[in-house]
Short mmCIF file of C-alpha atoms and ligand atoms in Angstrom, two decimals:
data_model
loop_
_atom_site.label_atom_id
_atom_site.label_comp_id
_atom_site.label_asym_id
_atom_site.label_seq_id
_atom_site.Cartn_x
_atom_site.Cartn_y
_atom_site.Cartn_z
CA MET W 14 -4.37 5.51 0.35
CA ALA W 15 -3.14 4.09 -2.95
CA VAL W 16 -6.56 2.51 -3.53
CA ALA W 17 -8.36 5.80 -2.90
CA ILE W 18 -5.97 7.88 -5.02
CA LEU W 19 -5.88 5.54 -8.01
CA ALA W 20 -9.67 5.13 -7.97
CA ARG W 21 -10.09 8.93 -7.84
CA LEU W 22 -7.73 9.20 -10.84
CA GLY W 23 -10.01 6.88 -12.80
CA TYR W 24 -8.13 3.58 -12.65
CA ARG W 25 -9.88 0.28 -12.07
CA VAL W 26 -8.29 -0.78 -8.78
CA THR W 27 -7.85 -4.26 -7.37
CA ALA W 28 -7.02 -4.29 -3.66
CA VAL W 29 -5.12 -7.20 -2.13
CA THR W 30 -5.58 -8.14 1.52
CA GLY W 31 -5.32 -11.10 3.84
CA ARG W 32 -8.58 -9.98 5.45
CA VAL W 33 -11.07 -10.03 2.58
CA GLU W 34 -14.16 -10.70 4.71
CA GLU W 35 -13.24 -8.15 7.36
CA HIS W 36 -12.00 -5.40 5.03
CA GLY W 37 -13.68 -6.08 1.69
CA ASP W 38 -16.47 -3.51 2.11
CA TYR W 39 -14.02 -0.96 3.52
CA LEU W 40 -11.69 -1.34 0.51
CA ARG W 41 -14.62 -1.14 -1.92
CA GLY W 42 -15.67 2.02 -0.07
CA LEU W 43 -12.22 3.46 -0.80
CA GLY W 44 -12.77 2.76 -4.50
CA ALA W 45 -11.57 -0.80 -5.13
CA ALA W 46 -13.49 -2.48 -7.95
CA ASP W 47 -12.21 -5.89 -6.86
CA VAL W 48 -10.79 -7.24 -3.63
CA ILE W 49 -8.68 -10.39 -3.74
CA HIS W 50 -6.91 -12.48 -1.12
CA ARG W 51 -3.17 -12.13 -0.70
CA GLU W 52 -2.84 -15.95 -0.73
CA GLU W 53 -3.01 -15.64 -4.53
CA PHE W 54 0.45 -14.06 -4.42
CA ALA W 55 2.02 -16.06 -1.62
CA ASP W 56 3.56 -19.00 -3.51
CA PRO W 57 6.54 -18.69 -5.85
CA GLY W 58 5.32 -18.58 -9.47
CA LYS W 59 6.75 -18.44 -12.99
CA PRO W 60 8.79 -15.33 -13.84
CA MET W 61 6.25 -14.39 -16.50
CA GLN W 62 2.55 -15.05 -15.90
CA LYS W 63 -0.71 -13.94 -17.51
CA ALA W 64 -0.62 -10.12 -17.68
CA ARG W 65 -3.21 -8.70 -15.26
CA TRP W 66 -1.98 -5.29 -14.11
CA ALA W 67 -1.15 -1.99 -15.83
CA GLY W 68 0.67 -0.95 -12.68
CA ALA W 69 0.88 -1.71 -8.98
CA VAL W 70 1.74 -0.22 -5.61
CA ASP W 71 3.39 -2.84 -3.44
CA SER W 72 3.93 -2.46 0.30
CA VAL W 73 5.03 -6.05 1.05
CA GLY W 74 8.02 -7.10 -1.14
CA SER W 75 9.30 -10.69 -1.35
CA THR W 76 7.34 -13.38 -3.25
CA PRO W 77 4.12 -11.30 -3.57
CA LEU W 78 6.09 -8.55 -5.33
CA ALA W 79 7.81 -11.10 -7.59
CA ASN W 80 4.36 -12.42 -8.61
CA VAL W 81 3.02 -8.91 -9.23
CA LEU W 82 6.02 -8.17 -11.49
CA ALA W 83 5.37 -11.42 -13.36
CA GLN W 84 1.71 -10.39 -13.89
CA THR W 85 2.37 -6.80 -14.97
CA SER W 86 1.56 -6.03 -18.58
CA ASN W 87 3.80 -4.43 -21.22
CA GLU W 88 5.52 -1.22 -20.08
CA GLY W 89 3.73 -1.33 -16.71
CA VAL W 90 5.22 0.31 -13.62
CA VAL W 91 5.34 -1.20 -10.14
CA ALA W 92 6.16 0.98 -7.13
CA ALA W 93 7.92 -0.85 -4.29
CA CYS W 94 7.43 0.96 -0.99
CA GLY W 95 7.46 -1.66 1.76
CA LEU W 96 8.72 -4.95 3.11
CA ALA W 97 5.89 -6.38 5.23
CA ALA W 98 6.40 -9.83 3.64
CA GLY W 99 10.21 -9.67 3.54
CA THR W 100 13.23 -7.86 2.17
CA ASP W 101 14.05 -10.46 -0.48
CA LEU W 102 12.86 -10.31 -4.07
CA PRO W 103 12.89 -13.75 -5.69
CA THR W 104 12.44 -12.72 -9.30
CA SER W 105 14.42 -12.72 -12.56
CA VAL W 106 15.12 -10.21 -15.32
CA VAL W 107 12.35 -11.74 -17.47
CA PRO W 108 9.51 -9.24 -16.71
CA PHE W 109 11.96 -6.37 -17.29
CA ILE W 110 13.43 -7.53 -20.62
CA LEU W 111 10.39 -9.22 -22.16
CA ARG W 112 7.63 -6.85 -21.04
CA GLY W 113 9.57 -3.67 -20.32
CA VAL W 114 8.25 -3.62 -16.76
CA THR W 115 9.68 -0.88 -14.52
CA LEU W 116 10.24 -1.44 -10.80
CA ARG W 117 10.30 1.97 -9.13
CA GLY W 118 11.55 2.27 -5.56
CA VAL W 119 9.85 4.70 -3.23
CA ASN W 120 11.69 6.28 -0.31
CA SER W 121 9.60 8.75 1.65
CA VAL W 122 12.18 9.27 4.37
CA THR W 123 14.95 11.37 2.78
CA GLN W 124 13.07 13.26 0.06
CA PRO W 125 14.01 16.94 -0.30
CA LEU W 126 11.43 19.57 0.62
CA ALA W 127 10.74 20.49 -3.02
CA VAL W 128 9.67 16.92 -3.80
CA ARG W 129 7.59 16.72 -0.62
CA GLU W 130 5.79 19.93 -1.55
CA ARG W 131 4.94 18.53 -4.99
CA VAL W 132 3.65 15.31 -3.42
CA TRP W 133 1.62 17.14 -0.76
CA HIS W 134 0.08 19.27 -3.47
CA ARG W 135 -0.84 16.15 -5.48
CA LEU W 136 -2.30 14.61 -2.31
CA SER W 137 -4.45 17.71 -1.74
CA THR W 138 -6.03 17.23 -5.18
CA ASP W 139 -5.91 13.46 -5.74
CA LEU W 140 -6.68 12.02 -2.30
CA PRO W 141 -10.36 12.28 -1.30
CA LEU W 142 -10.09 13.97 2.09
CA ASP W 143 -13.35 12.53 3.43
CA LEU W 144 -11.89 9.07 2.87
CA LEU W 145 -8.66 10.10 4.59
CA ASP W 146 -10.70 11.05 7.67
CA GLN W 147 -12.50 7.74 7.52
CA MET W 148 -9.26 5.72 7.40
CA THR W 149 -7.51 7.64 10.18
CA GLU W 150 -7.57 6.92 13.89
CA THR W 151 -6.08 9.55 16.21
CA ILE W 152 -4.46 8.49 19.47
CA GLY W 153 -2.54 10.22 22.27
CA LEU W 154 1.17 9.68 22.98
CA ASN W 155 0.34 7.42 25.92
CA ASP W 156 -1.41 4.95 23.61
CA VAL W 157 1.52 4.53 21.21
CA PHE W 158 2.88 1.29 22.70
CA SER W 159 -0.48 -0.49 22.88
CA GLN W 160 -1.32 0.67 19.34
CA ALA W 161 2.06 -0.58 18.06
CA GLU W 162 1.29 -4.01 19.51
CA LYS W 163 -2.07 -4.02 17.73
CA ILE W 164 -0.41 -3.03 14.44
CA LEU W 165 2.09 -5.87 14.77
CA ALA W 166 -0.76 -8.27 15.54
CA GLY W 167 -2.52 -7.20 12.31
CA GLU W 168 -5.45 -5.69 14.21
CA VAL W 169 -5.26 -2.15 12.82
CA ARG W 170 -6.27 -0.85 9.42
CA GLY W 171 -5.73 2.51 7.77
CA ARG W 172 -3.45 5.01 9.41
CA THR W 173 -2.85 6.06 12.98
CA ALA W 174 -2.10 9.69 13.73
CA VAL W 175 -0.47 10.50 17.09
CA ARG W 176 -1.51 13.69 18.85
CA VAL W 177 1.83 14.70 20.34
CA THR W 178 0.63 17.77 22.23
CA GLU W 179 -1.60 15.92 24.68
CA ARG W 180 0.08 13.68 27.22
CA LYS W 181 -1.76 12.33 30.19
CA VAL W 182 0.38 12.47 33.33
CA GLY W 183 0.19 9.68 35.91
N1 NAP G 208 9.31 3.46 1.33
C1 NAP G 208 9.18 4.22 2.40
O1 NAP G 208 9.68 5.33 2.46
C2 NAP G 208 8.41 3.71 3.54
C3 NAP G 208 7.96 4.58 4.54
C4 NAP G 208 7.19 4.07 5.57
C5 NAP G 208 6.88 2.72 5.61
N2 NAP G 208 7.36 1.90 4.64
C6 NAP G 208 7.03 0.47 4.62
O2 NAP G 208 5.77 0.34 3.99
C7 NAP G 208 5.18 -0.91 4.40
C8 NAP G 208 3.74 -0.65 4.68
O3 NAP G 208 3.62 0.14 5.85
P1 NAP G 208 2.46 -0.18 6.86
O4 NAP G 208 2.63 0.70 8.03
O5 NAP G 208 1.15 -0.15 6.14
O6 NAP G 208 2.90 -1.68 7.25
P2 NAP G 208 2.13 -2.89 7.92
O7 NAP G 208 0.96 -2.37 8.66
O8 NAP G 208 3.15 -3.70 8.65
O9 NAP G 208 1.69 -3.78 6.69
C9 NAP G 208 0.83 -3.33 5.72
C10 NAP G 208 -0.06 -4.48 5.31
O10 NAP G 208 0.70 -5.51 4.66
C11 NAP G 208 -0.01 -6.73 4.80
N3 NAP G 208 0.92 -7.75 5.27
C12 NAP G 208 1.47 -7.87 6.49
N4 NAP G 208 2.27 -8.95 6.53
C13 NAP G 208 2.23 -9.50 5.31
C14 NAP G 208 2.84 -10.65 4.73
N5 NAP G 208 3.68 -11.44 5.42
N6 NAP G 208 2.57 -10.94 3.45
C15 NAP G 208 1.75 -10.13 2.72
N7 NAP G 208 1.14 -9.04 3.21
C16 NAP G 208 1.38 -8.74 4.50
C17 NAP G 208 -1.14 -6.49 5.80
O11 NAP G 208 -2.33 -6.24 5.06
P3 NAP G 208 -3.60 -7.21 5.14
O12 NAP G 208 -3.80 -7.58 6.55
O13 NAP G 208 -4.70 -6.36 4.57
O14 NAP G 208 -3.26 -8.37 4.26
C18 NAP G 208 -0.74 -5.20 6.47
O15 NAP G 208 -1.83 -4.45 6.92
C19 NAP G 208 6.01 -1.42 5.58
O16 NAP G 208 6.81 -2.47 5.13
C20 NAP G 208 6.87 -0.20 5.95
O17 NAP G 208 8.13 -0.58 6.44
C21 NAP G 208 8.09 2.38 3.62
#
């Protein structure tokens, strides 16, 4: 969703994935100008590296986030919203004090209604809805456990919506 929104807003977006061959065309279809492998961010690096990004949305944390911070240019902002790679953050103050980088946490769980309404409004204008349809798979309640196993096995992409009103009995 971040790829689609940022591309719609006019940014040049680089998408990072561990499945470049499988998902490259899909991510370019969402608006990514470049698609790179997440291996590039997997190993611990220097606290300040060549500046590559004006900003970033990170859903994995840990060493990949530390590398993104080290590659963020002056006054850039990085949003941290997930921990798929780990809860640690092996970084230093260097990107913050030498480049003025901002690390912004995102918590979608306990936001007040007023904030949610603002965000939903922004989503209605900034997220291309045809792409949202394309990245969404809808399942019934009975399929939740098997879908969760697929998600954990890295076999699902995009988002899964659960239709809670239809439950097969038996
Ligand atoms: N802040 C909040 O309020 C909030 C709310 C909901 C969820 N979250 C968090 O947001 C994150 C993303 O949610 P999600 O449902 O999209 O999670 P997910 O399906 O577990 O992971 C998202 C993607 O991260 C990549 N990934 C997985 N393991 C990785 C690793 N070890 N190193 C680097 N990349 C890895 C995979 O992408 P590729 O296969 O393409 O590489 C995967 O598709 C999760 O950590 C979740 O807990 C936060």
